[in-house]
């Protein structure tokens, strides 16, 4: 969901027509930098350029991924060995660094089923193409700065990746990551993925690679993203370029720093103090430390000596070269978690660059010292209380956090689009109704009245050949549809879909009944629902379905409602039950005034 400032900004072409987010963002960044330099050539500009690569979904035009066909057929273990040798050849890891062992939780390539290996290899081909594709477009951005004649005196930080590479794709990888976010990975069988192997990386997929590839991308460290205790979950290389100020060329710096150190570095480079207030709000002091001192002195002592890490209670502490770490959970394992107090801590020394040798049993006093330091840092920076819930965090009701929308009914109006999932009342795991007041044009209606989600999961109320319809999209696996019996004539009408949830837990099915002006016109079953999240990035729209279409009855970008949608009420609980199946004008007034 793209915004220009606070205004939704729909792409001018589809993926099938050649659209890609990275290219679009690059075009916008280049245009903005050119404009800034043109209007104020003596004034420095600041650009934060953050493409989606290489975060999932891994999307890239086929020619980029096809370049890598066959390159990964020997698997992630062999790739890890090759990468480690290359890292030593380049000098980006110390000569005495050790390649850490693959954890038992990550299977060997040779242990994977032969029928799955072509799918796994394709996942990595797509990722590699995606990585090269973003590097190409970053190159376009750098070239544009050079064309302006200011590259020599522009400070560039280049960090690419997905923290540590992400292990969210589970052991087999995923064609649609929404399975994983809803705790339904078991539904995505190897047979299902094999049937879609040619779609990986394209607009029909929401794909992610297998854990084994993530581990290889985190060479030479242990573990992956979300395991913030170990370097495999946190450590990235970074390129710094500033020829006018940095005399060194092609050198490596090994001082320890954290991403929070970039802001102080930029402020120092620009000769600016950190702001004490922003928009009238007092600011806490910056926690970072400028890394500019490393430019001229490769042997300068570290100025960042302590840093905590925590993600889903996988936690660690760095202090003067030592690290104490504990892995509380594994990203791709859905199982009861142990008490936090039972977590086993590991200790690694300053000379152990890859965290290969656990010293906890040999040096319990040092470990205890660092454990205490973690608690001090965690208290100082508001990490506490520790919260190890995972899937539950997607659902505000289960997580127990504040929500934007309160009550049991929300009224949306025609033209409201690109509403994030968290800004719309949740209809998941409960009975609910969707009621729309519409004007049908002469000749009948077509297009979308209201939709939430995407081709990878969601629901929609729409018209097909003048008839009202409802679709529930279950992970893109199945689409359950209910159609009205006949076309609706021109004029003012009310369309209502009631979903009677079966109950008895999460992700159950239900019965959908369609009404027009209070009269039943259709009924059907939905055998299962999505319990936590429809999409990580697509939205709720009134009067159209932006992004990828929930239903295959209409196309992307060509599904606007041909009439007028005046308002839509989404109701849960008792408000979803209407024995008359019609919201009267007095009811509408009550609903609208309740939102004031």
XYZ file of C-alpha atoms in Angstrom, residues 182-487:
306
model
C -1.881 -17.601 10.776
C -0.279 -20.726 12.228
C -1.454 -22.784 9.268
C 1.831 -23.840 7.670
C 0.727 -27.476 7.622
C -1.837 -26.615 4.927
C 0.923 -25.640 2.521
C 2.077 -29.055 1.386
C 5.042 -29.803 -0.902
C 2.511 -30.951 -3.502
C 0.798 -27.561 -3.354
C 4.108 -25.727 -3.756
C 5.210 -28.001 -6.589
C 2.039 -27.130 -8.479
C 3.047 -23.446 -8.273
C 6.808 -23.718 -8.869
C 6.636 -21.552 -12.005
C 4.811 -18.805 -10.082
C 7.485 -18.283 -7.409
C 8.743 -14.709 -7.501
C 5.798 -13.432 -9.538
C 2.635 -11.507 -8.649
C 0.678 -14.718 -8.023
C 3.011 -15.616 -5.124
C 3.692 -14.276 -1.640
C 6.770 -16.448 -1.338
C 9.562 -16.949 1.158
C 12.570 -19.260 1.110
C 13.270 -22.186 3.438
C 15.147 -21.897 6.722
C 18.187 -23.660 5.264
C 18.676 -20.827 2.764
C 18.292 -18.211 5.482
C 20.973 -19.958 7.500
C 23.262 -19.966 4.462
C 22.631 -16.246 3.933
C 23.748 -15.713 7.559
C 27.106 -17.394 6.964
C 29.318 -17.747 9.000
C 27.059 -17.273 12.026
C 24.522 -19.358 13.903
C 20.761 -18.970 13.466
C 18.621 -16.449 11.575
C 16.485 -13.333 11.907
C 14.269 -13.230 15.030
C 17.003 -15.053 16.955
C 18.390 -11.745 18.186
C 20.668 -13.504 20.637
C 23.120 -14.714 17.962
C 24.913 -12.788 15.242
C 23.090 -14.719 12.520
C 19.945 -12.916 13.622
C 21.356 -9.406 13.782
C 24.634 -8.793 12.015
C 24.883 -7.103 8.619
C 27.731 -5.843 6.556
C 27.696 -2.142 5.696
C 29.382 -0.147 2.940
C 30.329 3.471 3.724
C 31.238 5.818 0.849
C 32.362 9.446 1.233
C 35.429 10.145 -0.931
C 35.693 13.813 0.050
C 36.133 12.887 3.701
C 37.296 9.266 3.869
C 40.781 8.754 2.496
C 40.686 4.969 2.862
C 39.621 2.967 -0.204
C 38.398 -0.617 -0.136
C 39.343 -1.148 3.502
C 37.541 -3.063 6.240
C 36.592 -1.659 9.625
C 35.836 -4.058 12.465
C 34.789 -1.767 15.309
C 31.493 -2.812 16.872
C 28.549 -0.572 16.016
C 24.773 -0.695 15.886
C 22.216 0.826 13.514
C 21.329 3.433 16.157
C 24.812 4.867 15.594
C 23.973 6.087 12.081
C 21.931 9.115 13.187
C 24.741 10.541 15.371
C 27.203 9.905 12.530
C 25.062 11.838 10.060
C 24.566 14.716 12.485
C 28.320 14.906 13.076
C 29.002 14.868 9.332
C 26.508 17.689 8.800
C 27.776 19.662 11.792
C 24.351 19.626 13.416
C 23.434 19.132 17.077
C 20.853 16.528 18.021
C 17.465 18.256 18.418
C 16.207 18.776 21.951
C 12.603 19.135 20.764
C 10.687 17.982 17.665
C 7.320 19.591 16.955
C 7.324 20.881 20.518
C 7.946 17.458 22.049
C 11.072 17.107 24.221
C 13.454 14.441 22.919
C 15.464 11.960 24.945
C 19.218 12.065 24.252
C 20.359 9.991 21.281
C 21.493 6.571 22.414
C 23.888 6.093 19.507
C 27.580 6.861 19.113
C 29.080 8.351 15.950
C 31.287 5.932 14.052
C 33.122 8.687 12.144
C 36.237 8.082 14.251
C 36.753 4.798 12.387
C 37.239 6.464 9.002
C 40.878 7.388 9.508
C 41.956 4.770 12.028
C 41.296 1.098 11.424
C 42.750 0.263 14.833
C 40.836 2.867 16.866
C 39.339 1.427 20.067
C 35.599 0.764 19.939
C 33.444 3.601 21.238
C 30.305 1.474 21.423
C 31.133 -1.038 24.124
C 27.687 -2.281 25.170
C 24.534 -3.235 23.273
C 21.513 -5.339 24.219
C 19.478 -7.435 21.736
C 15.969 -8.859 22.151
C 13.311 -10.258 19.829
C 10.499 -12.560 21.005
C 12.638 -13.078 24.154
C 15.600 -14.369 22.156
C 18.065 -12.063 23.829
C 21.719 -11.231 24.132
C 24.173 -8.697 25.453
C 27.411 -7.472 23.914
C 30.042 -5.903 26.162
C 33.660 -5.138 25.292
C 33.897 -8.027 22.843
C 32.097 -10.577 25.033
C 28.609 -11.825 24.238
C 26.146 -13.647 26.477
C 23.157 -15.006 24.592
C 20.115 -17.205 25.060
C 17.705 -18.601 22.470
C 14.257 -18.802 23.994
C 12.372 -19.845 20.865
C 12.846 -20.924 17.269
C 11.057 -18.797 14.621
C 9.623 -21.644 12.589
C 8.624 -23.925 15.495
C 5.078 -23.565 16.837
C 5.169 -25.269 20.223
C 4.729 -24.413 23.919
C 7.638 -22.312 25.110
C 9.630 -22.987 28.278
C 9.595 -20.600 31.238
C 11.910 -17.687 30.560
C 13.849 -18.489 33.716
C 14.739 -21.918 32.281
C 16.503 -20.536 29.205
C 20.075 -21.785 28.785
C 22.642 -19.028 28.334
C 25.788 -19.247 26.230
C 28.997 -17.213 26.539
C 31.400 -16.250 23.754
C 34.776 -14.555 24.070
C 36.242 -11.496 22.285
C 38.404 -13.599 19.964
C 35.486 -15.796 18.870
C 34.286 -13.715 15.929
C 31.548 -16.141 14.858
C 30.330 -17.294 18.296
C 31.586 -20.813 17.667
C 32.770 -21.862 21.173
C 30.465 -21.666 24.182
C 32.428 -20.783 27.345
C 29.459 -20.738 29.743
C 30.469 -23.865 31.639
C 34.082 -22.703 31.928
C 33.403 -19.114 32.997
C 30.174 -18.969 35.045
C 31.178 -15.754 36.818
C 31.681 -13.897 33.545
C 28.361 -15.211 32.281
C 26.573 -14.049 35.446
C 28.148 -10.596 35.063
C 26.802 -10.248 31.525
C 23.370 -11.634 32.438
C 23.080 -8.931 35.077
C 24.180 -6.327 32.532
C 21.449 -7.457 30.134
C 18.808 -6.814 32.804
C 20.268 -3.384 33.506
C 20.182 -2.449 29.822
C 16.734 -3.975 29.339
C 15.349 -1.920 32.220
C 17.081 1.251 30.986
C 15.671 0.966 27.447
C 12.143 -0.302 28.265
C 12.621 -3.851 26.971
C 10.837 -5.207 30.032
C 8.465 -6.916 30.511
C 9.604 -9.684 28.171
C 6.808 -10.968 25.912
C 7.339 -14.231 24.031
C 3.963 -14.391 22.281
C 4.215 -14.692 18.514
C 1.110 -15.222 16.395
C -1.062 -13.690 19.116
C 0.589 -10.313 18.586
C -1.141 -10.001 15.212
C -4.532 -9.968 16.926
C -5.082 -6.983 19.207
C -7.818 -8.802 21.149
C -5.494 -11.688 21.984
C -2.463 -9.467 22.514
C -4.358 -7.182 24.872
C -3.120 -3.980 23.292
C -5.084 -0.789 22.554
C -6.940 -0.596 19.263
C -7.796 2.350 17.064
C -11.383 1.139 16.623
C -13.598 0.467 19.654
C -17.136 -0.834 19.920
C -19.006 -3.331 17.804
C -19.780 -1.347 14.629
C -17.688 0.747 12.260
C -19.126 2.823 9.419
C -16.994 3.368 6.323
C -17.876 5.691 3.463
C -17.510 5.622 -0.299
C -14.007 6.474 -1.458
C -12.277 5.352 1.750
C -9.439 3.166 0.504
C -6.098 1.740 1.545
C -7.199 1.389 5.174
C -4.715 -0.754 7.080
C -5.996 -3.931 8.695
C -5.448 -2.508 12.185
C -7.652 0.512 11.395
C -10.720 -1.586 10.588
C -12.845 -3.497 13.079
C -11.796 -7.154 13.162
C -14.348 -9.702 11.945
C -12.088 -12.704 12.560
C -13.216 -15.683 14.661
C -16.716 -14.292 15.276
C -20.101 -13.715 13.706
C -20.351 -10.472 11.799
C -22.250 -8.554 9.147
C -21.365 -6.201 6.317
C -24.147 -3.792 5.316
C -23.823 -1.406 2.376
C -26.117 1.371 1.147
C -25.589 1.735 -2.595
C -26.988 3.356 -5.725
C -27.269 0.998 -8.694
C -26.955 2.713 -12.090
C -29.137 2.152 -15.127
C -28.026 -1.018 -16.838
C -27.042 -2.719 -13.593
C -24.081 -2.745 -11.244
C -20.683 -4.376 -11.380
C -17.489 -4.054 -9.372
C -16.495 -4.087 -5.732
C -18.560 -2.589 -2.921
C -16.050 -3.344 -0.149
C -13.062 -5.666 0.153
C -10.443 -6.509 2.748
C -7.202 -8.366 2.096
C -5.804 -9.717 -1.129
C -5.490 -12.659 -3.486
C -3.697 -14.417 -0.623
C -6.552 -14.105 1.868
C -9.530 -11.850 2.622
C -13.182 -11.197 1.850
C -15.217 -9.053 -0.537
C -18.772 -7.941 -1.296
C -19.194 -7.123 -4.987
C -21.416 -7.389 -8.047
C -21.154 -9.742 -11.006
C -23.431 -9.113 -13.991
C -25.764 -7.104 -11.791
C -25.991 -9.760 -9.057
C -24.601 -9.216 -5.544
C -21.869 -11.620 -4.477
C -19.731 -12.461 -1.468
C -16.315 -14.170 -1.550
C -14.200 -15.463 1.330
C -10.650 -16.168 0.164
C -8.885 -18.745 2.354
C -5.112 -18.277 1.811
C -5.618 -18.360 -1.947
C -6.251 -22.099 -1.563
C -10.046 -21.892 -1.817
C -12.552 -19.171 -2.557
C -15.989 -19.665 -1.031
C -18.627 -17.689 -2.916
C -22.292 -16.826 -2.486
C -24.258 -15.178 -5.307
C -27.577 -13.407 -5.333
C -30.293 -15.092 -7.353
C -30.898 -12.219 -9.752
C -29.692 -8.806 -10.852
